[in-house]
PDB file of C-alpha atoms and ligand atoms in Angstrom:
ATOM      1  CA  UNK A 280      95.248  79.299  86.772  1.00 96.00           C
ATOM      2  CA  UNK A 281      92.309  77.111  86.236  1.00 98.00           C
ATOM      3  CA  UNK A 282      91.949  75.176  82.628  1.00 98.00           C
ATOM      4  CA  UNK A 283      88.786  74.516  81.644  1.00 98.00           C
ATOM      5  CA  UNK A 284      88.263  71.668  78.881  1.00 98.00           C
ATOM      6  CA  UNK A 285      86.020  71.175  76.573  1.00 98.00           C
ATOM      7  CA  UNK A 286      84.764  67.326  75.663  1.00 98.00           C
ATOM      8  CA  UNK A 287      82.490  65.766  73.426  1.00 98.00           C
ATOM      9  CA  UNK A 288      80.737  62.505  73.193  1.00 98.00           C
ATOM     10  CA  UNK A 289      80.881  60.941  69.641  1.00 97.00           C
ATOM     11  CA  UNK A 290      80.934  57.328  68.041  1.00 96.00           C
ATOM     12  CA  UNK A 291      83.997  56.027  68.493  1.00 97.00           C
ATOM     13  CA  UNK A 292      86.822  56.128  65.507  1.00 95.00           C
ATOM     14  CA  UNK A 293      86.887  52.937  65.161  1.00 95.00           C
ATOM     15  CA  UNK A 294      83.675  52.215  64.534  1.00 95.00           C
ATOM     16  CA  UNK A 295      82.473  52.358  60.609  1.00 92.00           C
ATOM     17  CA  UNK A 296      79.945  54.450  60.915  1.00 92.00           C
ATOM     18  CA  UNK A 297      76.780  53.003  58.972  1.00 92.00           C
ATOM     19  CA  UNK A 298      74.034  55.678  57.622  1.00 94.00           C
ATOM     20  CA  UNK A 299      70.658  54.915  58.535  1.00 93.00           C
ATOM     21  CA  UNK A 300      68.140  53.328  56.256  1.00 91.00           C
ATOM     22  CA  UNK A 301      66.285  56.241  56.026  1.00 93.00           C
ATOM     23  CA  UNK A 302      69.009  58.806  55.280  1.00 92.00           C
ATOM     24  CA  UNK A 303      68.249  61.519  58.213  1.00 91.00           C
ATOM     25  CA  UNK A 304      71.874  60.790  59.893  1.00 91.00           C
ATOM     26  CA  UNK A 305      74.003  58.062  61.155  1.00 92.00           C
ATOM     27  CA  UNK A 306      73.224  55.008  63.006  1.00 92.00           C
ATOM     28  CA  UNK A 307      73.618  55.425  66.748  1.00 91.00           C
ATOM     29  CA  UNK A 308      72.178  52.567  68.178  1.00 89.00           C
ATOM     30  CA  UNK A 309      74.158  49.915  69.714  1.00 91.00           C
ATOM     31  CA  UNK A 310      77.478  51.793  68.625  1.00 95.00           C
ATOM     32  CA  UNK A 311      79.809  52.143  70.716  1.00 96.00           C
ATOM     33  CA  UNK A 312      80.915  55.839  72.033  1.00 97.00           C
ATOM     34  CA  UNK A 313      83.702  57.558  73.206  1.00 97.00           C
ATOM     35  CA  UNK A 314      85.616  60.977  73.484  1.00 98.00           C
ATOM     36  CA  UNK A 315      86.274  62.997  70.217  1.00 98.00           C
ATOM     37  CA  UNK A 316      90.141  61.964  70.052  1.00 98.00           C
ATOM     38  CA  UNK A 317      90.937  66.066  69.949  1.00 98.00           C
ATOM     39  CA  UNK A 318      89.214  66.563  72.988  1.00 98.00           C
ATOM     40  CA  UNK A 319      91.617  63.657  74.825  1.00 98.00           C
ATOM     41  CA  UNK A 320      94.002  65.685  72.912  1.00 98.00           C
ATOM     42  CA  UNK A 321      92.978  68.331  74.933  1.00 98.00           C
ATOM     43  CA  UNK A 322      92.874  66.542  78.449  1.00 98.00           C
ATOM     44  CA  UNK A 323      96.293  65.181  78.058  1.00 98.00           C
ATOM     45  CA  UNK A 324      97.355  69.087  77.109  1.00 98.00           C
ATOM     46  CA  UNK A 325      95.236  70.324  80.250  1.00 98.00           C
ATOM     47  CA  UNK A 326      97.242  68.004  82.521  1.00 98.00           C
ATOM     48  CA  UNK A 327     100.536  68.784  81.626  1.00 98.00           C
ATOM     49  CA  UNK A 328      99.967  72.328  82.274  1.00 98.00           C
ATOM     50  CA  UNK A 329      98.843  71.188  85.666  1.00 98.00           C
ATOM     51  CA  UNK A 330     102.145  68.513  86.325  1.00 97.00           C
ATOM     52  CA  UNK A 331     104.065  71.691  85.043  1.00 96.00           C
ATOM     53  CA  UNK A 332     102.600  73.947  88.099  1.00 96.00           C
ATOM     54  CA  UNK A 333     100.605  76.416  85.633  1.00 97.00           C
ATOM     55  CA  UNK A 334      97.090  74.977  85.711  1.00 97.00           C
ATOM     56  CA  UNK A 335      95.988  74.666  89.660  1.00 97.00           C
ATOM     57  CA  UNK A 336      92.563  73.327  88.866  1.00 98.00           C
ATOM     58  CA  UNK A 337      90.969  71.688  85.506  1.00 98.00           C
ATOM     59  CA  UNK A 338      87.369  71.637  84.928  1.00 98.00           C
ATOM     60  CA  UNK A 339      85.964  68.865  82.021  1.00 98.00           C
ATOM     61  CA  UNK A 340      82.867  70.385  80.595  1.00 98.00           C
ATOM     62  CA  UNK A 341      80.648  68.531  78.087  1.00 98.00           C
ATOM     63  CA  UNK A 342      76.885  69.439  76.603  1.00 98.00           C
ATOM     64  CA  UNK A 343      75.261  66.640  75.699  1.00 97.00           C
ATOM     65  CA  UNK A 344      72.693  63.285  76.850  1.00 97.00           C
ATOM     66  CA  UNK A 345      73.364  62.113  80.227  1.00 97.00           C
ATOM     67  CA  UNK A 346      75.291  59.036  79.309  1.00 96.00           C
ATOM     68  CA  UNK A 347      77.947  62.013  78.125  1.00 98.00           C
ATOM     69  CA  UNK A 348      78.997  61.331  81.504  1.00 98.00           C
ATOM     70  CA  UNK A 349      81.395  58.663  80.727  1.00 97.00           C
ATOM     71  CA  UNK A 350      82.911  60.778  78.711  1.00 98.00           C
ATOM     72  CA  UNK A 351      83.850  63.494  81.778  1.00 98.00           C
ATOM     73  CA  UNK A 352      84.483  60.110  83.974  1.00 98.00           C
ATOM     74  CA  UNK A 353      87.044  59.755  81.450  1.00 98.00           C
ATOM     75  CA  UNK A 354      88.517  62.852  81.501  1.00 98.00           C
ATOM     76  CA  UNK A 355      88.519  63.062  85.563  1.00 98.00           C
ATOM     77  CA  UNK A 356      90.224  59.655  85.330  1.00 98.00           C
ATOM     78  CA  UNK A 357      93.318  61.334  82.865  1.00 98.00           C
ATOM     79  CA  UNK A 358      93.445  64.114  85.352  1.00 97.00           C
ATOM     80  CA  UNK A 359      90.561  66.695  85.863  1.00 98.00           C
ATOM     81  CA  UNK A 360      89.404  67.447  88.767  1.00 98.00           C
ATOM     82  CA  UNK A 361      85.903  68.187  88.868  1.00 98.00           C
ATOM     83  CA  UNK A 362      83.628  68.136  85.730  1.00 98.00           C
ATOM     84  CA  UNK A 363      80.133  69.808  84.504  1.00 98.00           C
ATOM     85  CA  UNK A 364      77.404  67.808  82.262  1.00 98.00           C
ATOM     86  CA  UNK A 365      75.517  70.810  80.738  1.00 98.00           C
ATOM     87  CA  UNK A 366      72.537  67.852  79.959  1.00 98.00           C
ATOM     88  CA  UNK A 367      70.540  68.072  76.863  1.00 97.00           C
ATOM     89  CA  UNK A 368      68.733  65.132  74.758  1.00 94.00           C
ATOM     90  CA  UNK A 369      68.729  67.915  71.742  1.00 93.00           C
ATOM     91  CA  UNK A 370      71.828  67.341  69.502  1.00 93.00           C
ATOM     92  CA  UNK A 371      73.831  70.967  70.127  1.00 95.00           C
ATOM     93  CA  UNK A 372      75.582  72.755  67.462  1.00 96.00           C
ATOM     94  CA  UNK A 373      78.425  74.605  67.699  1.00 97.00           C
ATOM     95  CA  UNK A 374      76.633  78.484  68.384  1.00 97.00           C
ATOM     96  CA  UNK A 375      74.691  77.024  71.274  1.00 98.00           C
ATOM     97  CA  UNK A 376      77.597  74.822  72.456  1.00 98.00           C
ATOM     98  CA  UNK A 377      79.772  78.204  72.185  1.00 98.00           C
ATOM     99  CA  UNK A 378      77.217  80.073  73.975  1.00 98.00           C
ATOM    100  CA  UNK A 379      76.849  77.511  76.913  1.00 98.00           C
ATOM    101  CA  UNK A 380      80.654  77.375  77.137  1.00 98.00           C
ATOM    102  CA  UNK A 381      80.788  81.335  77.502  1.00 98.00           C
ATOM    103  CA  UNK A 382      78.373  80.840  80.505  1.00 98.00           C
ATOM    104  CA  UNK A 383      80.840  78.444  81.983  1.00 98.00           C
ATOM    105  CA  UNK A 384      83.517  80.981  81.736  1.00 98.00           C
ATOM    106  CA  UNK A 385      81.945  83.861  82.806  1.00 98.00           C
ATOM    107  CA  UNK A 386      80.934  81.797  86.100  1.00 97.00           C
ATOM    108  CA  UNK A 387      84.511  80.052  86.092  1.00 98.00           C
ATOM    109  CA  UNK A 388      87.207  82.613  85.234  1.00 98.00           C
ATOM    110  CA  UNK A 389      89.450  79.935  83.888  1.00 98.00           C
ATOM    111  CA  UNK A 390      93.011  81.395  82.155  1.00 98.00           C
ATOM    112  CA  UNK A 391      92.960  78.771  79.375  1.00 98.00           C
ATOM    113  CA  UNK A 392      89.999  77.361  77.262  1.00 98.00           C
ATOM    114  CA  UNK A 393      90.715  73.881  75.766  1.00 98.00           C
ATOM    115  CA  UNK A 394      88.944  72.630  72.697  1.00 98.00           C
ATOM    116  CA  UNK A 395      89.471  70.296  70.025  1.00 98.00           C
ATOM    117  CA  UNK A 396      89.782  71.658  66.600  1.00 98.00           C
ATOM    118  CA  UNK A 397      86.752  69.860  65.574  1.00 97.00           C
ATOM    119  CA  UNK A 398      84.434  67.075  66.602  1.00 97.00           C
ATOM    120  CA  UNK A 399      85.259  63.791  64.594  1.00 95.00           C
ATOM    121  CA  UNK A 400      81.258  63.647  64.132  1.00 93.00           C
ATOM    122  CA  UNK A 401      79.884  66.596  62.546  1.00 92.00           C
ATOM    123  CA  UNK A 402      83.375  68.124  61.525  1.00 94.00           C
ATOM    124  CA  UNK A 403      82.173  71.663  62.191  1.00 96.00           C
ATOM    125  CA  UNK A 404      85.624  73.332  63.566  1.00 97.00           C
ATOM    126  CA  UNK A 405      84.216  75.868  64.786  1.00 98.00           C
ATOM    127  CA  UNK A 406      82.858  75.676  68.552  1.00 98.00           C
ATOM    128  CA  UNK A 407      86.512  77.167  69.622  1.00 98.00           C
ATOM    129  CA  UNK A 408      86.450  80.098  67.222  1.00 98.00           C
ATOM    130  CA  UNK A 409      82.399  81.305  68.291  1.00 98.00           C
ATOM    131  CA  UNK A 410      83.478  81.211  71.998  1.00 98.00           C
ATOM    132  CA  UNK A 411      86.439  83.430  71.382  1.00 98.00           C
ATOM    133  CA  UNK A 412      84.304  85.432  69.574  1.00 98.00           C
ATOM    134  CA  UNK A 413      81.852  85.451  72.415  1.00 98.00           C
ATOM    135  CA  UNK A 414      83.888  85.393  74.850  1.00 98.00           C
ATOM    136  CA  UNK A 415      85.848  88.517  72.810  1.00 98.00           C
ATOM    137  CA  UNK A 416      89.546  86.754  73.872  1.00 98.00           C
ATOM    138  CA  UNK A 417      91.838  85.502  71.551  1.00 98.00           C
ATOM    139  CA  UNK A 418      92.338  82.357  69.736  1.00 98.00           C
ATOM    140  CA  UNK A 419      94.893  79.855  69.019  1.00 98.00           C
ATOM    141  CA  UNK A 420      93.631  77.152  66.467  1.00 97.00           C
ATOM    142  CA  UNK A 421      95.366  74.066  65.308  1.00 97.00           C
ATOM    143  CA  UNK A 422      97.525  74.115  68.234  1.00 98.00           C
ATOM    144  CA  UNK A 423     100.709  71.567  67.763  1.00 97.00           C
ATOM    145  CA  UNK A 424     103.102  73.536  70.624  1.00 98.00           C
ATOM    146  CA  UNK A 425     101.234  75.614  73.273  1.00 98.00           C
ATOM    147  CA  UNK A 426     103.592  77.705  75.774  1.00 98.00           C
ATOM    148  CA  UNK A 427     101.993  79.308  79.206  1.00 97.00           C
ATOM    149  CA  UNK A 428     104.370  81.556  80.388  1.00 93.00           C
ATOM    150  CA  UNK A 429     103.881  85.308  82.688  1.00 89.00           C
ATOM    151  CA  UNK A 430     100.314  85.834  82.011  1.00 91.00           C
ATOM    152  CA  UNK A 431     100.553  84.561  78.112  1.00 97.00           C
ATOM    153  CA  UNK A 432     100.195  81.627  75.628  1.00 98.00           C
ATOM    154  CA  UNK A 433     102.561  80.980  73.133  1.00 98.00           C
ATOM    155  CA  UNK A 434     100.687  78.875  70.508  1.00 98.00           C
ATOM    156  CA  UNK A 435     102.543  77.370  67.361  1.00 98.00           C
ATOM    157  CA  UNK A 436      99.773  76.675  64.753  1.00 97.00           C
ATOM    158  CA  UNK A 437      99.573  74.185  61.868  1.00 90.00           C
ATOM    159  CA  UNK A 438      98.389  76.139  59.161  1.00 91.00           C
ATOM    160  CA  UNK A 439      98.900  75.305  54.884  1.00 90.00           C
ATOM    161  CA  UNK A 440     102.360  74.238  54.158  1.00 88.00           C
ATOM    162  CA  UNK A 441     104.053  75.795  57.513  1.00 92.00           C
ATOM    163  CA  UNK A 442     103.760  76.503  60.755  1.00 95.00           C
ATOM    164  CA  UNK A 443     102.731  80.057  62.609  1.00 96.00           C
ATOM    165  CA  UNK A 444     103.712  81.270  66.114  1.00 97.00           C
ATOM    166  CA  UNK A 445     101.603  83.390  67.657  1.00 97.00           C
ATOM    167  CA  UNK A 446     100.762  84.890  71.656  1.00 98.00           C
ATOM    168  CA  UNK A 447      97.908  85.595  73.268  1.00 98.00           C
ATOM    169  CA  UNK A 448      97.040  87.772  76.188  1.00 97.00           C
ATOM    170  CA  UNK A 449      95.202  84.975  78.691  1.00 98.00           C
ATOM    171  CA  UNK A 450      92.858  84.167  79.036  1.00 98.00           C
ATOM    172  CA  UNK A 451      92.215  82.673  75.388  1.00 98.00           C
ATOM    173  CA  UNK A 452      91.028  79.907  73.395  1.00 98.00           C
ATOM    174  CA  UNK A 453      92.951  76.791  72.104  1.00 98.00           C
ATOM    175  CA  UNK A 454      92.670  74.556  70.004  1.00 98.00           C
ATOM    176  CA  UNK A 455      94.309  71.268  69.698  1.00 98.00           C
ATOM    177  CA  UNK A 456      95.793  69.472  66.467  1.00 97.00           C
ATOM    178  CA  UNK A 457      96.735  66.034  66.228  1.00 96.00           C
ATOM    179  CA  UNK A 458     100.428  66.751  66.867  1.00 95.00           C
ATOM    180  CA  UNK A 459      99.853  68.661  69.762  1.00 97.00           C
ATOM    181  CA  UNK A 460     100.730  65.600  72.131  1.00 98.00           C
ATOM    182  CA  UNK A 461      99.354  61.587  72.372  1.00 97.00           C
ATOM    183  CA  UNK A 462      97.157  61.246  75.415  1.00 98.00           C
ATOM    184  CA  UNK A 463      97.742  58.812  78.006  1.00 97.00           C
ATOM    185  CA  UNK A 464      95.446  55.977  79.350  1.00 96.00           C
ATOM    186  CA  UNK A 465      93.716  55.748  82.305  1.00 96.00           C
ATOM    187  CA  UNK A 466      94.996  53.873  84.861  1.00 96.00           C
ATOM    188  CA  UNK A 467      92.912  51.456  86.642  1.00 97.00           C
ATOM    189  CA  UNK A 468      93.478  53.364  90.527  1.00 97.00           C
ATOM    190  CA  UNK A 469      92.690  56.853  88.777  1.00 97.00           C
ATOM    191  CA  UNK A 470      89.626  55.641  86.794  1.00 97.00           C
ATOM    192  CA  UNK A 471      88.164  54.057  90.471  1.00 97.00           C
ATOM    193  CA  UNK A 472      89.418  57.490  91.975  1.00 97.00           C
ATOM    194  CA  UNK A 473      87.498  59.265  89.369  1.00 97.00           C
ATOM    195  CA  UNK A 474      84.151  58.211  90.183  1.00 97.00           C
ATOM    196  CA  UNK A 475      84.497  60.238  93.411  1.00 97.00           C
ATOM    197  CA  UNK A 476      85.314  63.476  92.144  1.00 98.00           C
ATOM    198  CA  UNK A 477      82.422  65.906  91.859  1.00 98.00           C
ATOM    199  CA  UNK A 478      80.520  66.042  88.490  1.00 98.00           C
ATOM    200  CA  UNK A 479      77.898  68.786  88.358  1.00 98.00           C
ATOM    201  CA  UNK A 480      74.598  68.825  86.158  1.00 98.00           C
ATOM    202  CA  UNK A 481      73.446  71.839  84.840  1.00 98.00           C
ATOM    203  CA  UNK A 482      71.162  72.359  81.813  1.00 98.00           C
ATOM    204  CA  UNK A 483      71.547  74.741  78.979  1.00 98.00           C
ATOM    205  CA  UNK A 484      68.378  76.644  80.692  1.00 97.00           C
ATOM    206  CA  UNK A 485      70.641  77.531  83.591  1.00 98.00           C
ATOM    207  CA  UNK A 486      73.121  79.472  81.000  1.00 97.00           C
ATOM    208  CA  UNK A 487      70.240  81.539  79.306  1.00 97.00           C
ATOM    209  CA  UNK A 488      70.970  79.360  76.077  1.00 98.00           C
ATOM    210  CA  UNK A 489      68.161  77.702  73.659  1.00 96.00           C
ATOM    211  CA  UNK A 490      69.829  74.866  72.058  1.00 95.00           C
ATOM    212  CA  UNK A 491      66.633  74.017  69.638  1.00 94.00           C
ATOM    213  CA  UNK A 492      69.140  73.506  66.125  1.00 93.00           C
ATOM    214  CA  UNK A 493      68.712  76.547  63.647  1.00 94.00           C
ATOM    215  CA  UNK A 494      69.972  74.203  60.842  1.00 93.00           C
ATOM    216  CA  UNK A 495      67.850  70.995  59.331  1.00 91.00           C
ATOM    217  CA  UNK A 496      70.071  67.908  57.743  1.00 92.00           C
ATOM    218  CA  UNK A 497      67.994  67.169  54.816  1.00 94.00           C
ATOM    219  CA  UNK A 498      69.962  64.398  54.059  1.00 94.00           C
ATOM    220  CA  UNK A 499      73.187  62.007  54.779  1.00 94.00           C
ATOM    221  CA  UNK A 500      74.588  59.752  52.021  1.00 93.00           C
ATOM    222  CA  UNK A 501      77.536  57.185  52.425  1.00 89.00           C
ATOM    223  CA  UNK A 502      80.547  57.718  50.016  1.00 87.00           C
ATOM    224  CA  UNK A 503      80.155  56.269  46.712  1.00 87.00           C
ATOM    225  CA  UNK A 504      81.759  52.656  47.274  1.00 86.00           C
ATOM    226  CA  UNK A 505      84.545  51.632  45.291  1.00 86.00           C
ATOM    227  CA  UNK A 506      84.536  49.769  42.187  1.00 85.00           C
ATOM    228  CA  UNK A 507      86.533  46.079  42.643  1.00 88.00           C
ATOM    229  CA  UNK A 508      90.068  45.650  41.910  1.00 89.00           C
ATOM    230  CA  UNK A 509      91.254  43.415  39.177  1.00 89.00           C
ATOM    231  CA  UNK A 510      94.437  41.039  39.111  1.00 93.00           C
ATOM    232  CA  UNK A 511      96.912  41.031  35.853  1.00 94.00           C
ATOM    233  CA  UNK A 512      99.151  38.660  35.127  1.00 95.00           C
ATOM    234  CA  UNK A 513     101.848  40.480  33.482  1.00 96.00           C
ATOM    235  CA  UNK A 514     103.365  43.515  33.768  1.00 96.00           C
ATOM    236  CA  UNK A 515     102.927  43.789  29.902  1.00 95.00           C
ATOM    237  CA  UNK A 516      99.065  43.921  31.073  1.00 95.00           C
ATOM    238  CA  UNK A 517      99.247  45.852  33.466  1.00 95.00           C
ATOM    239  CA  UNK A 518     100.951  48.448  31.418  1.00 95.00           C
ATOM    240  CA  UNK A 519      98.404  48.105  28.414  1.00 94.00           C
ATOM    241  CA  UNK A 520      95.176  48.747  31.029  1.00 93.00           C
ATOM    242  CA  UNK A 521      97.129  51.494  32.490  1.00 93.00           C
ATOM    243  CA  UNK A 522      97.598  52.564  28.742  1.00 94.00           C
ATOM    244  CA  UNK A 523      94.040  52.189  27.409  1.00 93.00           C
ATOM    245  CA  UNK A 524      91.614  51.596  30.108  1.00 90.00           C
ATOM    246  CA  UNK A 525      92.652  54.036  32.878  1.00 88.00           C
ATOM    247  CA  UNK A 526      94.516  56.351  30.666  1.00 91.00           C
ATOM    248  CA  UNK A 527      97.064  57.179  33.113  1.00 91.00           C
ATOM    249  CA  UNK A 528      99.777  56.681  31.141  1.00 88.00           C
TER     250      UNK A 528
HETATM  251  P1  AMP B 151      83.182  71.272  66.464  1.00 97.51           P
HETATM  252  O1  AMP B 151      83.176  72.766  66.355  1.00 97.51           O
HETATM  253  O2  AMP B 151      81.792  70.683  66.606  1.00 97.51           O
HETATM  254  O3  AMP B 151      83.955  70.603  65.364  1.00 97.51           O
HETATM  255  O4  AMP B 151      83.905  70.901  67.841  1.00 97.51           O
HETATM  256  C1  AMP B 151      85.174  71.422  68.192  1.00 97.51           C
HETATM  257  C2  AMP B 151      85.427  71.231  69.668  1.00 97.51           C
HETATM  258  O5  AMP B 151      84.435  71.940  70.418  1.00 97.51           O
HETATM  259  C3  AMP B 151      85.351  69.797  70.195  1.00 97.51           C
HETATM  260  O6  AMP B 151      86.560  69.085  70.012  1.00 97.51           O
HETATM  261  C4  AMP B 151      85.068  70.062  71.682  1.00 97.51           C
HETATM  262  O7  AMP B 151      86.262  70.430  72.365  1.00 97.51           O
HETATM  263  C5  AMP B 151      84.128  71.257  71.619  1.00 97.51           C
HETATM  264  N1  AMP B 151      82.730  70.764  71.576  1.00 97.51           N
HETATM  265  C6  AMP B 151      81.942  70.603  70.487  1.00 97.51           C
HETATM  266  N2  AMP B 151      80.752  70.092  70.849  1.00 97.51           N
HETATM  267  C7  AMP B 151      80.794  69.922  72.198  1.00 97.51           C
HETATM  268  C8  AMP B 151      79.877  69.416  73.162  1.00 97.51           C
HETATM  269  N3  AMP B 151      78.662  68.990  72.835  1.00 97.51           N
HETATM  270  N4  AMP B 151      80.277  69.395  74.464  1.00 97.51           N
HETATM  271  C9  AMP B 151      81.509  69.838  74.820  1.00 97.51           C
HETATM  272  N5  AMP B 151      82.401  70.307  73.945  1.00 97.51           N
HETATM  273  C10 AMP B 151      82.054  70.356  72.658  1.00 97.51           C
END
């Protein structure tokens, strides 16, 4: 069964990210960039199907500029085996994304489709959920166990205050939680190995897609920043502020 996985280049999580002067987004100049952590997620979940003997073959897909290739060098380094840079300079959302990805698995046939539940970035969620649509397969979202077994997935999802089994007929759509596993690092000889396993450039032309954005950001603002702290001496003060100040007591 091939696995096909879905990655995205974003700013790195542990960068703070710093809104531009001018309010149209978020500084991306000099910062450094890396893959959404639910799409390594994803990887790590895409190679243990393969050490397991269910995946034969993954293939790391990502849409985006062509420095997104680090991002697939990555993921051929944790265990892919070939990868495809669908290249565009335009910044993707999720519909075109979903409809590029649908191209790659009509050409690919893969059993399982591996996404991250959302892109750290613009927190969509929702790339996963328009392929399935497209796609018309099924869906397992917030994925924190998945089970391949005779032609199905068992997915256990994280849902409000519980968790919900459910199967799907393959292939399908996944998508990964946080608790779905904790991705390994790349080892030195598989990162040097990596750079010789194919990587394929296609454009979003090539899958019938326009990716010119439907939706205009009018405007990004930071969160309001927080108001100092103040030290009390006593407890006796601390209980009065509490008392009349905060009025939380
Ligand atoms: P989103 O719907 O934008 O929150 O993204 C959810 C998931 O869709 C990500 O974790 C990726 O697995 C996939 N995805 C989103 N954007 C891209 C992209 N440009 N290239 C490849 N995969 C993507």
């Amino acid at each position: 069964m091939k696995v096909l996985v879905a990655v995205k280049r974003v700013v790195d999580y542990n960068v703070k990210v710093r809104v531009k002067a001018d309010k149209t987004g978020v500084e991306l100049a000099n910062v450094k960039m890396a893959m959404n952590p639910f799409c390594e997620i994803a990887v790590e979940e895409a190679v243990r199907l393969k050490e397991k003997g269910i995946a034969t073959e993954i293939i790391a897909v990502s849409v985006g500029p062509q420095n997104a290739q680090e991002q697939l060098r990555t993921a051929l380094a944790l265990g892919a085996d070939r990868a495809i840079l669908v290249q565009t300079e335009v910044d993707a959302e999720p519909l075109a994304i979903a409809k590029i990805l649908k191209g790659i698995v009509d050409q690919e046939q893969p059993g399982l489709i591996v996404l991250g539940k959302q892109a750290i970035d613009g927190d969509n969620n929702q790339t996963g959920q328009m392929l399935a649509a497209l796609a018309g397969i099924g869906q397992g979202t917030f994925a924190s166990v998945v089970k391949v077994e005779g032609g199905k997935a068992q997915v256990t999802r994280e849902i409000d205050g519980g968790l919900q089994t459910v199967e799907l007929a393959l292939p399908a759509v996944v998508t990964t939680d946080l608790r779905l596993n904790e991705p390994r690092y790349a080892s030195l000889p598989n990162i040097m190995k990596a750079k010789k396993k194919p990587l394929d450039v296609k454009t979003p032309a090539d899958f019938g897609v326009d990716a010119t954005p439907r939706v205009k950001t009018l405007k990004v603002e930071p969160p309001a920043e927080r108001k100092a702290g103040i030290k009390v001496k006593t407890v006796e003060e601390l209980v009065e502020k509490l008392k009349n100040e905060a009025k939380v007591i």
